[in-house]
Amino acid sequence: MNASSLFPGRMSGKEPERTRAQQEAVCIIVPMPNTATIKDWETVNRVVLPVKDQNLTLPLYVTNWQPTRLNDTVLNSHLDAKTVDFQSMNRTAFRRIASQAVGSAAQGASAAVHGEILRRRAIAVAPQSQLSFCTFFNAFPAAYWRRWTRVDQVRFRGEFTGTGTVTIVKSTGRGLYTPVTRIPLTGDGKLPQTVEAVIPLTNLIDGGYLWFDVSNDSADSTLVVDAVEWQVPLSDKQFIASGKPKSTLSIAITTFNRPSYCLNLLRDIAADATLRERLDTIYCVDQGNDHVSDQQGYAEVAGDLGTQLTYLRQRNLGGSGGYSRGMLESVDAGRSDFVLLHDDDAITEPEAVLRALQFADYTVRPTLVGGGMFHLDNRTVLYTQGERLDPHSVWMKSSLGLEYNHDFAANPLRESPERHQRIDADYNGWWMCLIPVSVIRRIGLSLPVFIKFDDTEYCIRAKEHGFPTVCLPGVAVWHQAWHDKDPARTWEEYFFQRNRWIFALLHCPAPTRRMMFEMLYGDCNAGLRFLYSAIRLRHKGLEDILRGPDYIVSSMPGKLAEVRQERSRFEDSKTSRDLEDFPEPASEFVSPSSRPVPGRRLVHSGGTAILRELCGRTDSRKVTRPDVAIPAKDAFWKSFVGIDSALVTTPDGDAVSWLKRDDRRFRRGIREGLHLSWRFLKAFPRLSRQYREYDLAGFAVWRRIFSED
């Protein structure tokens, strides 16, 4: 057996050639009890390391080993059913808890890893040091393989040069973990030892990972960890690629005036030889006027990719139009088994793409495989790894109630027991999502809705047809987070409102009172912040829904310009990048966040603020001086209570708007909102039938839209 067959996941051209002595290295095989002999194994997870931006991302790949520090609730979950009696806690106890928390976070965030990355798949462990690969990108998501595939055992395999110990560890859904086996390394430091161990996938129904820790026992030499991978029995593969040895994918990238981001993404894909072995083509759908093809370096990347790049230009049809074009092209070409939707401004981990593809090969039924989203500006912070859609509010929420924005630098996977649960999801954001072509043929393309709710709707539609979505750990991209965005202050509010209720018509069995509450809540929230343009756009969305599905389709290409024009009529849409364009605020702003209140008082305060505006007579459009200046982070409704106008920073921190109270406009907006929401709910059965029968996402609809280009 040659080296390439032993290590099918090795990156072509990236590893140095082996000497004869290395090729004859000793192999340590550790048989596990009750496991059958497997003839052929396929590598599905390669342990990888960052070769750039290590200082920003390393905790996602490898950490220093630390003793177990699990809290009591991991051992006894019933403790969480009891409230904490803060009245009986003295100052010393509180300070001890606070200092422990701060110390733990600081230690996790600042500790330098005791090793040196040699290349993409190799690291040298420092003498007398221990490293752990219980990390987001390198822990094997065993529970997900146990749940969604027929795989019931995996093989660990890797090369180690030096003396020490490899410990394979398994966790459960509780977050408790225990060693599966310890393998001594007794090499001479020159020849690598190939270590193998077969592990049954048991006790993993609720969750759990497999990973390995490694310790270097030598006092003066390093221990090299190389080519570690997790393999599964090839016989358990469910997807059979007809006429070719392995399944392949196309990648659909939608871009609009982000040419440098998109070009960097193309470079990353082009540089990964292992990924390109499974790649048919990249459909780069350019919808902007600052074209990727005009960028310096594009010709070189395009030449490298060759036929693996299909560059397309079309008018701006939003994310749904760009992704639908990539999906349609893939179906028509008939070569690819999967289509990966990938945002243009997301940074990819190429290994994650391969993991999603190979996981999809083994699922018992066609499955959409998505990944998490890390913050682009805080690279170890995971925004989410799986979300649900609340059918009552028609809004998203995190799966299992897990908090958004988990920082793996401060709270590593090893010390985050709640992250060891299997996290099931309803949908995955289209920052990255792998879709089987067979599913596309069955359920169609994205809704023709430009942007917003297209990814959620598609996954829910697939789920209703029996095709689940799995947000697989170890699969993720880095993407710009949402904290510097506020749709209510842009034209995007129209699409959020309209598409949210189109979704309800397509997937909710009947209207509910909660829907009316959500519509009015959104109007009140915008009005309390003096965003009267947002109220108008929200109403325009409902008006357009009432006009029927044919109007939604026919108006799609020009709707963005129409919405922008509508919003420009309102003073809150005007911004300036120069604070000198505005008078000095009358007083200093004090954030309401500095004075937290109980939830009931907050609800009462909100109700009082709404009543005050409904009964008020204030019209501040002609005021000569703003009351305060509100920073973007505090631009929520409570900050506007008791003031008549304010300078408010835009979410991106690049400009300022002068927002002014107009109680008459607020009353008129609430009255119109009540009328429109009542019309919508009353017409819900008829509209639902019309929208469902129209086949909005059908191939014929999209071919008609694309034919106009």
XYZ file of C-alpha atoms in Angstrom:
709
model
C 0.000 0.000 0.000
C 1.511 3.334 -1.026
C 1.528 6.578 0.936
C -1.238 8.192 -1.111
C -3.645 5.366 -0.350
C -2.775 5.478 3.322
C -3.381 9.229 3.484
C -6.040 10.118 0.906
C -6.667 13.485 2.535
C -3.089 14.724 2.268
C -2.749 18.045 0.471
C -1.089 17.564 -2.892
C 2.147 19.440 -3.258
C 2.076 20.741 0.311
C 3.977 18.026 2.157
C 7.693 17.249 1.863
C 8.699 13.942 0.310
C 9.319 11.102 2.730
C 12.625 9.371 3.139
C 12.848 5.588 2.868
C 13.304 5.389 6.633
C 10.160 7.414 7.205
C 8.189 5.204 4.848
C 9.240 2.209 6.922
C 8.090 3.752 10.185
C 6.567 1.541 12.856
C 2.776 1.286 13.034
C 1.012 1.016 16.408
C -2.491 -0.396 16.120
C -4.764 -0.230 19.120
C -7.796 -2.514 18.684
C -10.921 -1.520 20.576
C -13.402 -4.043 21.997
C -16.471 -5.134 20.042
C -15.386 -3.622 16.729
C -15.469 -5.428 13.416
C -12.578 -5.539 11.004
C -13.026 -2.939 8.274
C -11.314 -3.354 4.952
C -11.608 0.176 3.520
C -11.697 3.447 5.411
C -12.267 6.982 4.129
C -10.812 10.061 5.743
C -13.587 12.547 6.539
C -11.883 14.884 9.028
C -8.287 15.976 8.663
C -6.786 17.694 11.685
C -5.623 21.031 10.301
C -3.808 24.068 11.627
C -3.832 27.729 10.595
C -0.877 28.745 8.454
C -1.899 32.412 8.527
C -3.626 34.624 11.110
C -2.503 32.212 13.828
C -2.675 34.895 16.498
C -6.340 35.477 15.634
C -7.641 31.929 15.211
C -5.351 29.441 17.004
C -7.764 28.621 19.904
C -10.144 27.212 17.291
C -7.541 24.602 16.282
C -5.358 23.693 19.272
C -5.013 24.696 22.929
C -2.794 23.883 25.859
C -4.002 20.949 27.903
C -5.518 21.914 31.238
C -6.980 19.888 34.113
C -10.723 19.371 34.191
C -12.693 22.284 35.654
C -16.315 21.259 35.242
C -18.962 22.841 37.441
C -21.504 21.036 39.608
C -24.375 21.348 37.130
C -22.591 19.072 34.650
C -22.749 16.295 37.207
C -26.226 17.163 38.483
C -28.414 19.042 36.004
C -31.206 19.338 38.591
C -29.222 22.114 40.251
C -30.227 24.430 37.406
C -33.856 24.076 38.433
C -33.144 26.084 41.587
C -32.737 29.854 41.743
C -29.691 31.444 43.358
C -30.321 33.105 46.714
C -28.259 36.252 46.298
C -29.585 37.614 49.589
C -27.620 34.980 51.497
C -24.371 35.526 49.535
C -21.806 37.621 51.369
C -19.271 39.959 49.784
C -16.407 37.469 50.097
C -18.301 34.704 48.288
C -19.283 37.068 45.485
C -15.729 38.325 45.023
C -14.384 34.765 44.964
C -16.797 33.787 42.174
C -16.015 36.936 40.193
C -12.250 36.533 40.532
C -12.423 32.882 39.477
C -14.423 33.794 36.381
C -12.065 36.616 35.412
C -9.002 34.476 36.057
C -10.328 31.608 33.971
C -11.215 33.875 31.049
C -7.878 35.656 31.171
C -5.948 32.396 31.297
C -7.894 30.953 28.351
C -7.487 34.072 26.253
C -3.834 34.870 26.899
C -2.011 31.550 27.214
C 0.448 30.932 24.370
C 0.252 27.461 22.876
C 3.283 25.332 23.760
C 4.039 24.275 20.236
C 5.151 25.453 16.801
C 3.060 24.987 13.684
C 5.284 23.436 11.036
C 2.769 23.296 8.202
C -0.927 22.891 7.539
C -1.162 19.464 9.184
C 1.872 19.302 11.464
C 2.798 20.842 14.813
C 5.835 20.387 17.073
C 4.930 20.038 20.755
C 7.423 21.731 23.057
C 9.385 19.609 25.582
C 7.511 18.723 28.755
C 4.274 20.145 27.325
C 0.764 18.925 26.584
C -1.617 20.059 23.854
C -5.297 19.372 23.387
C -7.184 19.179 20.099
C -10.559 19.531 21.802
C -11.318 22.561 19.645
C -14.021 23.696 17.259
C -12.167 22.765 14.092
C -10.352 19.648 15.292
C -12.672 17.773 17.631
C -14.536 15.066 15.724
C -18.342 15.669 15.957
C -19.119 12.065 16.830
C -22.717 12.656 17.960
C -23.655 14.097 14.579
C -22.213 11.120 12.746
C -24.046 8.836 15.172
C -27.365 10.657 14.599
C -27.420 11.340 10.854
C -25.374 8.480 9.325
C -25.033 4.701 9.549
C -21.479 5.004 10.826
C -21.039 3.209 14.162
C -17.256 3.300 14.513
C -14.404 5.562 13.457
C -10.688 5.139 13.099
C -8.138 7.548 14.495
C -4.875 7.662 12.566
C -1.803 9.874 12.778
C 1.971 10.103 12.722
C 4.013 11.042 15.784
C 7.748 11.574 15.956
C 9.168 11.614 19.470
C 8.340 10.217 22.895
C 5.207 10.854 24.881
C 1.565 9.823 25.048
C -1.469 10.170 22.793
C -4.749 10.122 24.686
C -8.010 9.717 22.793
C -10.909 11.257 24.684
C -14.678 11.018 24.303
C -17.331 13.306 25.742
C -21.074 12.918 26.227
C -23.978 15.302 25.733
C -23.561 16.379 29.365
C -20.081 17.650 28.622
C -18.460 14.947 30.753
C -15.456 13.332 29.138
C -13.238 10.355 29.748
C -10.156 8.809 28.099
C -10.937 6.070 25.587
C -7.350 4.871 25.325
C -3.816 6.026 26.013
C -1.136 5.159 23.475
C 2.533 5.421 24.496
C 4.990 6.805 21.965
C 8.423 5.240 22.298
C 10.140 6.372 19.115
C 13.721 7.528 18.788
C 12.706 11.029 17.691
C 13.780 10.397 14.103
C 11.314 7.894 12.675
C 7.577 8.651 12.823
C 5.229 6.196 14.463
C 1.873 5.639 12.783
C -0.822 5.286 15.416
C -4.213 3.767 14.750
C -7.208 3.199 17.009
C -10.771 2.169 16.207
C -13.442 3.688 18.449
C -17.104 2.617 18.571
C -19.669 5.437 18.458
C -21.567 4.599 21.629
C -23.204 6.731 24.343
C -23.606 9.624 21.903
C -27.348 10.025 21.430
C -27.530 13.360 23.247
C -24.190 14.676 22.071
C -20.455 14.242 22.390
C -17.117 14.600 20.611
C -13.972 12.587 20.072
C -10.592 14.261 20.211
C -7.004 13.556 21.157
C -4.561 15.099 23.612
C -0.820 14.679 23.255
C 1.946 15.057 25.815
C 5.662 15.361 25.151
C 7.650 13.519 27.845
C 11.047 14.579 26.566
C 12.963 17.232 28.444
C 14.962 18.487 25.461
C 13.303 17.551 22.150
C 10.004 18.264 20.450
C 7.267 15.789 19.599
C 5.937 16.218 16.064
C 2.239 15.558 15.417
C 1.536 15.058 11.722
C -1.180 13.913 9.299
C -3.784 13.131 11.952
C -7.176 12.200 10.580
C -10.495 10.628 11.487
C -11.771 7.913 9.158
C -15.076 6.087 8.718
C -15.926 2.775 7.008
C -16.345 3.340 3.291
C -19.084 0.705 3.235
C -21.326 3.025 5.291
C -21.445 5.665 2.567
C -25.024 6.260 1.449
C -24.451 8.541 -1.534
C -23.340 6.768 -4.686
C -21.888 9.037 -7.356
C -22.904 7.449 -10.640
C -20.200 7.293 -13.273
C -17.454 8.823 -11.128
C -15.369 7.658 -8.165
C -16.516 10.365 -5.722
C -19.248 12.947 -5.392
C -18.431 16.478 -6.540
C -19.740 19.930 -5.859
C -20.063 23.321 -7.434
C -19.722 26.483 -5.365
C -22.135 29.370 -5.943
C -20.812 32.762 -4.864
C -23.005 35.851 -5.125
C -21.141 39.152 -5.086
C -22.144 42.796 -5.271
C -19.384 45.414 -5.266
C -17.108 43.480 -2.929
C -14.527 42.492 -5.526
C -11.501 42.261 -3.218
C -13.326 39.983 -0.752
C -14.573 37.767 -3.540
C -11.155 37.572 -5.184
C -9.565 36.512 -1.883
C -12.188 33.782 -1.553
C -11.381 32.517 -5.040
C -7.673 32.487 -4.128
C -8.310 30.440 -0.985
C -10.259 27.846 -2.934
C -7.717 27.747 -5.746
C -4.890 27.130 -3.261
C -6.453 24.011 -1.733
C -5.593 21.052 -3.951
C -7.613 18.533 -1.943
C -10.782 20.596 -2.237
C -10.257 21.112 -5.949
C -10.202 17.368 -6.499
C -13.919 17.398 -5.593
C -14.775 20.688 -7.313
C -16.596 20.914 -10.639
C -16.772 24.683 -10.931
C -17.278 27.909 -9.015
C -20.218 29.946 -10.261
C -19.139 33.481 -9.428
C -22.288 35.536 -10.030
C -21.225 39.196 -10.198
C -24.200 41.542 -9.807
C -22.327 44.777 -9.173
C -20.654 47.490 -11.218
C -17.259 47.157 -9.525
C -16.429 43.837 -11.124
C -14.286 41.068 -9.697
C -12.894 40.450 -13.182
C -11.443 43.970 -13.239
C -9.348 43.467 -10.107
C -5.590 43.113 -10.196
C -4.746 39.439 -9.800
C -8.019 38.133 -11.190
C -6.451 36.893 -14.415
C -3.916 34.855 -12.457
C -6.578 33.249 -10.240
C -8.870 32.610 -13.194
C -6.005 31.018 -15.100
C -5.178 28.788 -12.155
C -8.790 27.643 -11.761
C -9.382 27.234 -15.499
C -12.663 25.436 -16.138
C -13.233 25.303 -12.388
C -14.344 28.944 -12.572
C -17.498 30.067 -14.340
C -17.769 33.849 -14.146
C -21.272 35.256 -14.722
C -22.615 38.788 -14.780
C -26.215 39.783 -14.256
C -28.200 42.719 -12.903
C -28.552 42.991 -9.149
C -31.161 40.437 -8.119
C -29.949 40.224 -4.531
C -28.687 37.185 -2.712
C -31.676 35.105 -3.729
C -31.098 35.947 -7.393
C -27.391 35.218 -7.279
C -27.714 31.932 -5.424
C -30.651 30.804 -7.552
C -28.546 31.449 -10.638
C -25.761 29.255 -9.257
C -28.219 26.507 -8.319
C -29.929 26.643 -11.713
C -26.629 26.530 -13.592
C -25.568 23.489 -11.546
C -28.806 21.659 -12.274
C -28.609 22.451 -15.984
C -24.936 21.424 -16.212
C -25.737 18.043 -14.664
C -22.199 17.416 -13.368
C -22.349 18.262 -9.673
C -23.959 16.270 -6.891
C -24.009 19.202 -4.478
C -24.045 23.002 -4.578
C -22.304 24.991 -1.862
C -23.736 28.480 -1.331
C -21.003 30.762 -0.028
C -21.145 34.454 0.829
C -18.703 36.636 -1.090
C -17.344 38.476 1.957
C -16.880 35.373 4.105
C -13.454 33.883 4.796
C -13.561 30.137 4.365
C -11.753 27.265 6.032
C -11.260 24.956 2.994
C -11.231 21.855 5.194
C -14.727 22.812 6.360
C -16.036 22.614 2.798
C -14.637 19.102 2.437
C -16.100 18.029 5.776
C -19.559 19.253 4.775
C -19.328 17.410 1.458
C -18.115 14.144 2.955
C -20.632 14.245 5.786
C -23.391 14.676 3.182
C -22.069 11.557 1.419
C -22.858 9.469 4.506
C -26.210 10.859 5.697
C -29.061 8.363 5.528
C -31.167 10.757 3.473
C -30.370 13.839 1.373
C -29.356 16.490 3.869
C -28.488 20.179 3.746
C -25.196 20.651 5.585
C -24.426 24.067 6.977
C -21.827 25.528 9.268
C -21.381 28.103 11.968
C -20.549 31.765 11.584
C -17.565 33.291 13.349
C -17.140 37.033 13.659
C -14.805 38.475 11.064
C -13.553 41.116 13.491
C -13.318 38.770 16.527
C -12.188 35.552 14.938
C -12.692 33.201 17.911
C -16.269 34.336 18.599
C -18.937 31.968 17.242
C -22.112 33.878 16.434
C -24.219 30.728 16.109
C -24.059 26.999 15.426
C -27.681 26.202 14.705
C -30.933 28.144 14.890
C -34.633 27.443 15.138
C -37.615 29.330 13.768
C -40.383 30.133 16.252
C -43.631 29.457 14.315
C -45.665 31.697 16.624
C -43.576 34.845 16.231
C -42.171 33.833 12.811
C -38.736 34.831 14.054
C -35.462 33.079 14.695
C -33.918 31.951 17.955
C -30.853 29.948 18.943
C -31.151 26.175 19.246
C -31.404 24.768 22.782
C -31.464 28.304 24.137
C -27.682 28.545 23.758
C -26.318 32.053 23.848
C -25.160 33.742 20.702
C -21.544 34.942 20.429
C -19.598 32.235 22.254
C -15.887 33.072 22.521
C -13.740 29.931 22.302
C -10.637 31.884 23.335
C -12.158 32.734 26.713
C -14.266 29.564 27.012
C -12.652 26.645 25.155
C -14.751 23.724 23.959
C -13.185 21.532 26.636
C -14.600 23.798 29.345
C -17.961 24.516 27.710
C -20.131 21.484 28.524
C -23.242 23.040 27.004
C -21.480 23.031 23.615
C -21.100 19.244 23.713
C -24.835 18.743 23.219
C -25.995 17.760 19.760
C -27.477 20.977 18.444
C -30.293 20.334 15.992
C -31.469 23.173 13.771
C -34.286 24.234 11.473
C -32.105 26.188 9.081
C -28.605 27.439 8.370
C -27.655 30.914 7.194
C -26.424 31.181 3.645
C -23.038 32.444 4.688
C -22.315 28.762 3.943
C -24.714 25.926 3.147
C -24.276 22.725 1.107
C -27.405 21.571 -0.759
C -27.784 18.276 -2.661
C -28.688 18.850 -6.305
C -31.362 16.172 -5.934
C -33.063 18.390 -3.333
C -32.917 21.398 -5.661
C -34.555 19.375 -8.430
C -37.267 18.325 -5.987
C -38.146 21.578 -4.183
C -36.888 24.293 -6.526
C -34.685 27.345 -6.071
C -34.694 30.240 -3.635
C -37.726 32.502 -3.333
C -37.475 35.529 -5.661
C -37.410 37.954 -2.743
C -34.056 39.737 -3.312
C -32.695 39.362 0.256
C -33.798 38.347 3.776
C -35.562 35.153 4.851
C -34.603 33.346 1.635
C -32.182 31.027 3.447
C -34.602 30.359 6.315
C -37.499 29.643 3.981
C -35.468 27.282 1.812
C -34.351 25.121 4.729
C -37.861 25.002 6.199
C -39.236 24.059 2.780
C -36.642 21.297 2.506
C -37.532 20.081 6.009
C -41.207 19.871 5.049
C -40.177 17.624 2.142
C -38.169 15.349 4.454
C -34.714 16.864 3.917
C -33.194 18.079 7.209
C -30.566 20.732 7.758
C -27.537 19.853 9.909
C -25.244 22.588 11.224
C -22.100 20.507 11.560
C -19.436 21.439 14.152
C -16.022 21.812 12.568
C -17.664 23.550 9.610
C -17.776 27.352 9.613
C -16.769 30.595 7.938
C -15.753 33.997 9.223
C -18.323 36.643 8.324
C -19.096 40.221 9.288
C -21.265 40.120 12.402
C -24.620 41.833 12.846
C -23.739 44.238 15.666
C -22.944 47.028 13.201
C -26.181 46.595 11.233
C -29.714 47.820 11.854
C -32.204 47.030 9.060
C -34.685 49.593 10.441
C -32.242 52.349 9.446
C -31.844 51.128 5.887
C -33.944 50.012 2.919
C -33.505 46.427 4.159
C -36.427 46.882 6.573
C -38.846 46.551 3.652
C -37.511 43.132 2.689
C -37.375 41.905 6.283
C -41.021 42.792 6.864
C -42.374 41.646 3.512
C -40.468 38.370 3.288
C -41.183 37.441 6.896
C -44.911 37.394 6.226
C -44.538 35.769 2.809
C -42.814 32.994 4.736
C -45.826 32.825 7.065
C -48.206 32.495 4.128
C -46.167 29.622 2.722
C -45.466 27.676 5.906
C -47.855 28.633 8.712
C -51.170 26.728 8.762
C -53.245 29.648 10.012
C -52.899 33.271 11.134
C -52.414 33.986 14.826
C -52.890 36.977 17.100
C -49.162 36.876 17.736
C -48.606 37.835 14.088
C -50.554 41.063 14.540
C -48.666 41.743 17.761
C -45.329 41.277 15.957
C -46.372 43.664 13.178
C -47.483 46.353 15.617
C -44.493 45.781 17.891
C -42.164 46.455 14.954
C -44.032 49.639 14.071
C -43.923 50.885 17.669
C -40.245 50.023 18.036
C -39.364 52.032 14.924
C -41.644 54.907 15.927
C -40.196 55.205 19.421
C -36.809 55.680 17.733
C -38.213 58.343 15.379
C -37.610 56.084 12.350
C -40.735 56.985 10.426
C -39.215 55.796 7.145
C -38.992 52.298 8.631
C -42.708 52.375 9.503
C -43.518 53.353 5.940
C -41.340 50.588 4.469
C -42.935 48.036 6.758
C -46.375 49.083 5.578
C -45.263 49.053 1.961
C -44.170 45.439 2.451
C -47.640 44.431 3.639
C -49.286 46.386 0.824
C -47.189 44.545 -1.751
C -48.002 41.148 -0.220
C -51.695 41.941 -0.569
C -51.161 42.577 -4.290
C -50.389 38.889 -4.773
C -47.470 36.635 -5.783
C -47.426 37.704 -9.427
C -46.654 41.256 -8.358
C -43.851 40.065 -6.048
C -42.181 38.299 -8.977
C -42.735 40.963 -11.620
C -41.565 43.798 -9.362
C -38.411 42.064 -8.120
C -35.804 43.610 -10.442
C -36.834 47.221 -9.808
C -38.114 46.968 -6.247
C -34.849 48.022 -4.586
C -34.765 51.344 -6.451
C -38.427 51.927 -5.608
C -37.858 51.208 -1.919
C -34.850 53.513 -1.774
C -36.853 56.283 -3.403
C -39.682 55.812 -0.913
C -37.301 55.964 2.044
C -35.501 59.072 0.765
C -38.667 61.129 1.355
C -38.118 60.912 5.108
C -35.750 63.098 7.079
C -34.431 60.156 9.133
C -32.893 58.726 5.946
C -30.473 61.642 5.620
C -26.976 61.264 7.068
C -23.731 63.189 7.244
C -20.218 62.017 7.958
C -19.292 65.393 9.478
C -20.536 66.243 12.960
C -19.871 69.917 12.185
C -22.986 69.830 10.010
C -25.106 69.663 13.164
C -25.559 71.944 16.204
C -24.002 70.903 19.492
C -26.385 68.732 21.584
C -27.989 70.464 24.533
C -26.886 67.862 27.095
C -24.762 64.772 27.567
C -26.353 61.400 26.862
C -26.441 58.805 29.651
C -27.041 55.242 28.460
C -30.091 53.455 29.910
C -27.888 50.351 30.048
C -26.089 51.944 32.981
C -29.354 51.812 34.924
C -30.768 48.300 34.389
C -34.317 47.599 35.556
C -36.366 44.399 36.052
C -38.154 42.984 33.029
C -41.649 43.952 34.218
C -40.634 47.560 34.739
C -39.084 47.601 31.280
C -42.350 46.420 29.699
C -44.263 49.036 31.699
C -41.821 51.722 30.599
C -42.262 50.717 26.963
C -46.047 50.810 27.211
C -45.906 54.224 28.854
C -43.613 55.554 26.098
C -46.010 54.334 23.401
C -49.019 55.927 25.115
C -47.107 59.186 25.534
C -46.433 59.379 21.804
C -49.960 58.327 20.867
C -51.379 61.111 23.031
C -48.658 63.676 22.382
C -48.624 66.762 20.200
C -44.880 67.213 19.740
C -43.528 68.049 16.288
C -39.763 68.539 16.466
C -39.079 68.839 12.755
C -38.215 72.530 13.140
C -36.122 72.347 16.307
C -32.768 74.115 16.106
C -30.733 71.940 18.432
C -30.683 68.203 19.284
C -31.249 67.206 22.883
C -28.487 64.573 23.015
C -26.121 62.517 20.839
C -26.842 58.780 21.015
C -24.070 56.330 20.017
C -24.963 53.431 17.726
C -24.705 50.823 20.482
C -27.434 52.591 22.484
C -29.812 53.344 19.604
C -32.692 51.296 21.033
C -36.106 52.638 22.031
C -35.377 53.259 25.700
C -32.684 55.798 24.840
C -35.306 58.010 23.168
C -37.697 58.208 26.117
C -38.101 61.797 27.310
C -36.281 63.475 24.424
C -37.576 65.185 21.289
C -34.584 64.917 18.943
C -31.169 63.319 18.902
C -28.049 62.894 16.810
C -27.771 59.151 16.292
C -24.713 57.406 14.895
C -25.296 54.953 12.080
C -24.655 51.285 12.957
C -21.367 51.225 11.034
C -20.101 54.263 12.976
C -19.406 56.224 9.789
C -22.188 58.831 9.775
C -24.832 60.569 11.862
C -28.557 61.252 11.453
C -30.611 63.912 13.212
C -33.755 62.057 14.287
C -36.773 64.086 15.429
C -40.019 63.280 17.178
C -43.308 63.708 15.293
C -46.216 62.395 17.378
C -48.814 62.980 14.656
C -46.843 60.895 12.188
C -46.416 58.189 14.825
C -50.185 58.034 15.435
C -50.885 57.906 11.734
C -48.336 55.115 11.288
C -49.802 53.007 14.101
C -53.306 53.511 12.722
C -52.197 52.447 9.238
C -50.328 49.484 10.688
C -53.436 48.284 12.521
C -55.473 48.538 9.351
C -52.915 46.697 7.191
C -52.261 43.929 9.708
C -56.014 43.357 10.057
C -56.374 43.187 6.264
C -53.470 40.735 6.088
C -54.836 38.424 8.765
C -58.334 38.537 7.332
C -57.038 37.659 3.860
C -54.545 35.082 5.170
C -56.376 31.920 3.993
C -56.908 33.290 0.487
C -53.399 34.725 0.205
C -51.823 31.559 1.555
C -53.570 29.513 -1.092
C -52.483 31.926 -3.851
C -48.832 32.012 -2.781
C -48.598 28.249 -2.320
C -50.164 27.525 -5.707
C -48.020 30.048 -7.563
C -44.774 28.066 -7.114
C -42.687 31.151 -6.400
C -39.420 29.213 -6.244
C -40.081 27.140 -9.346
C -37.617 26.829 -12.204
C -40.062 28.428 -14.655
C -40.333 31.582 -12.545
C -36.586 31.995 -12.324
C -35.976 31.219 -15.986
C -38.391 34.026 -16.817
C -36.524 36.426 -14.503
C -33.098 35.467 -15.853
C -34.280 35.640 -19.479
C -34.723 39.399 -19.062
C -30.948 39.835 -18.651
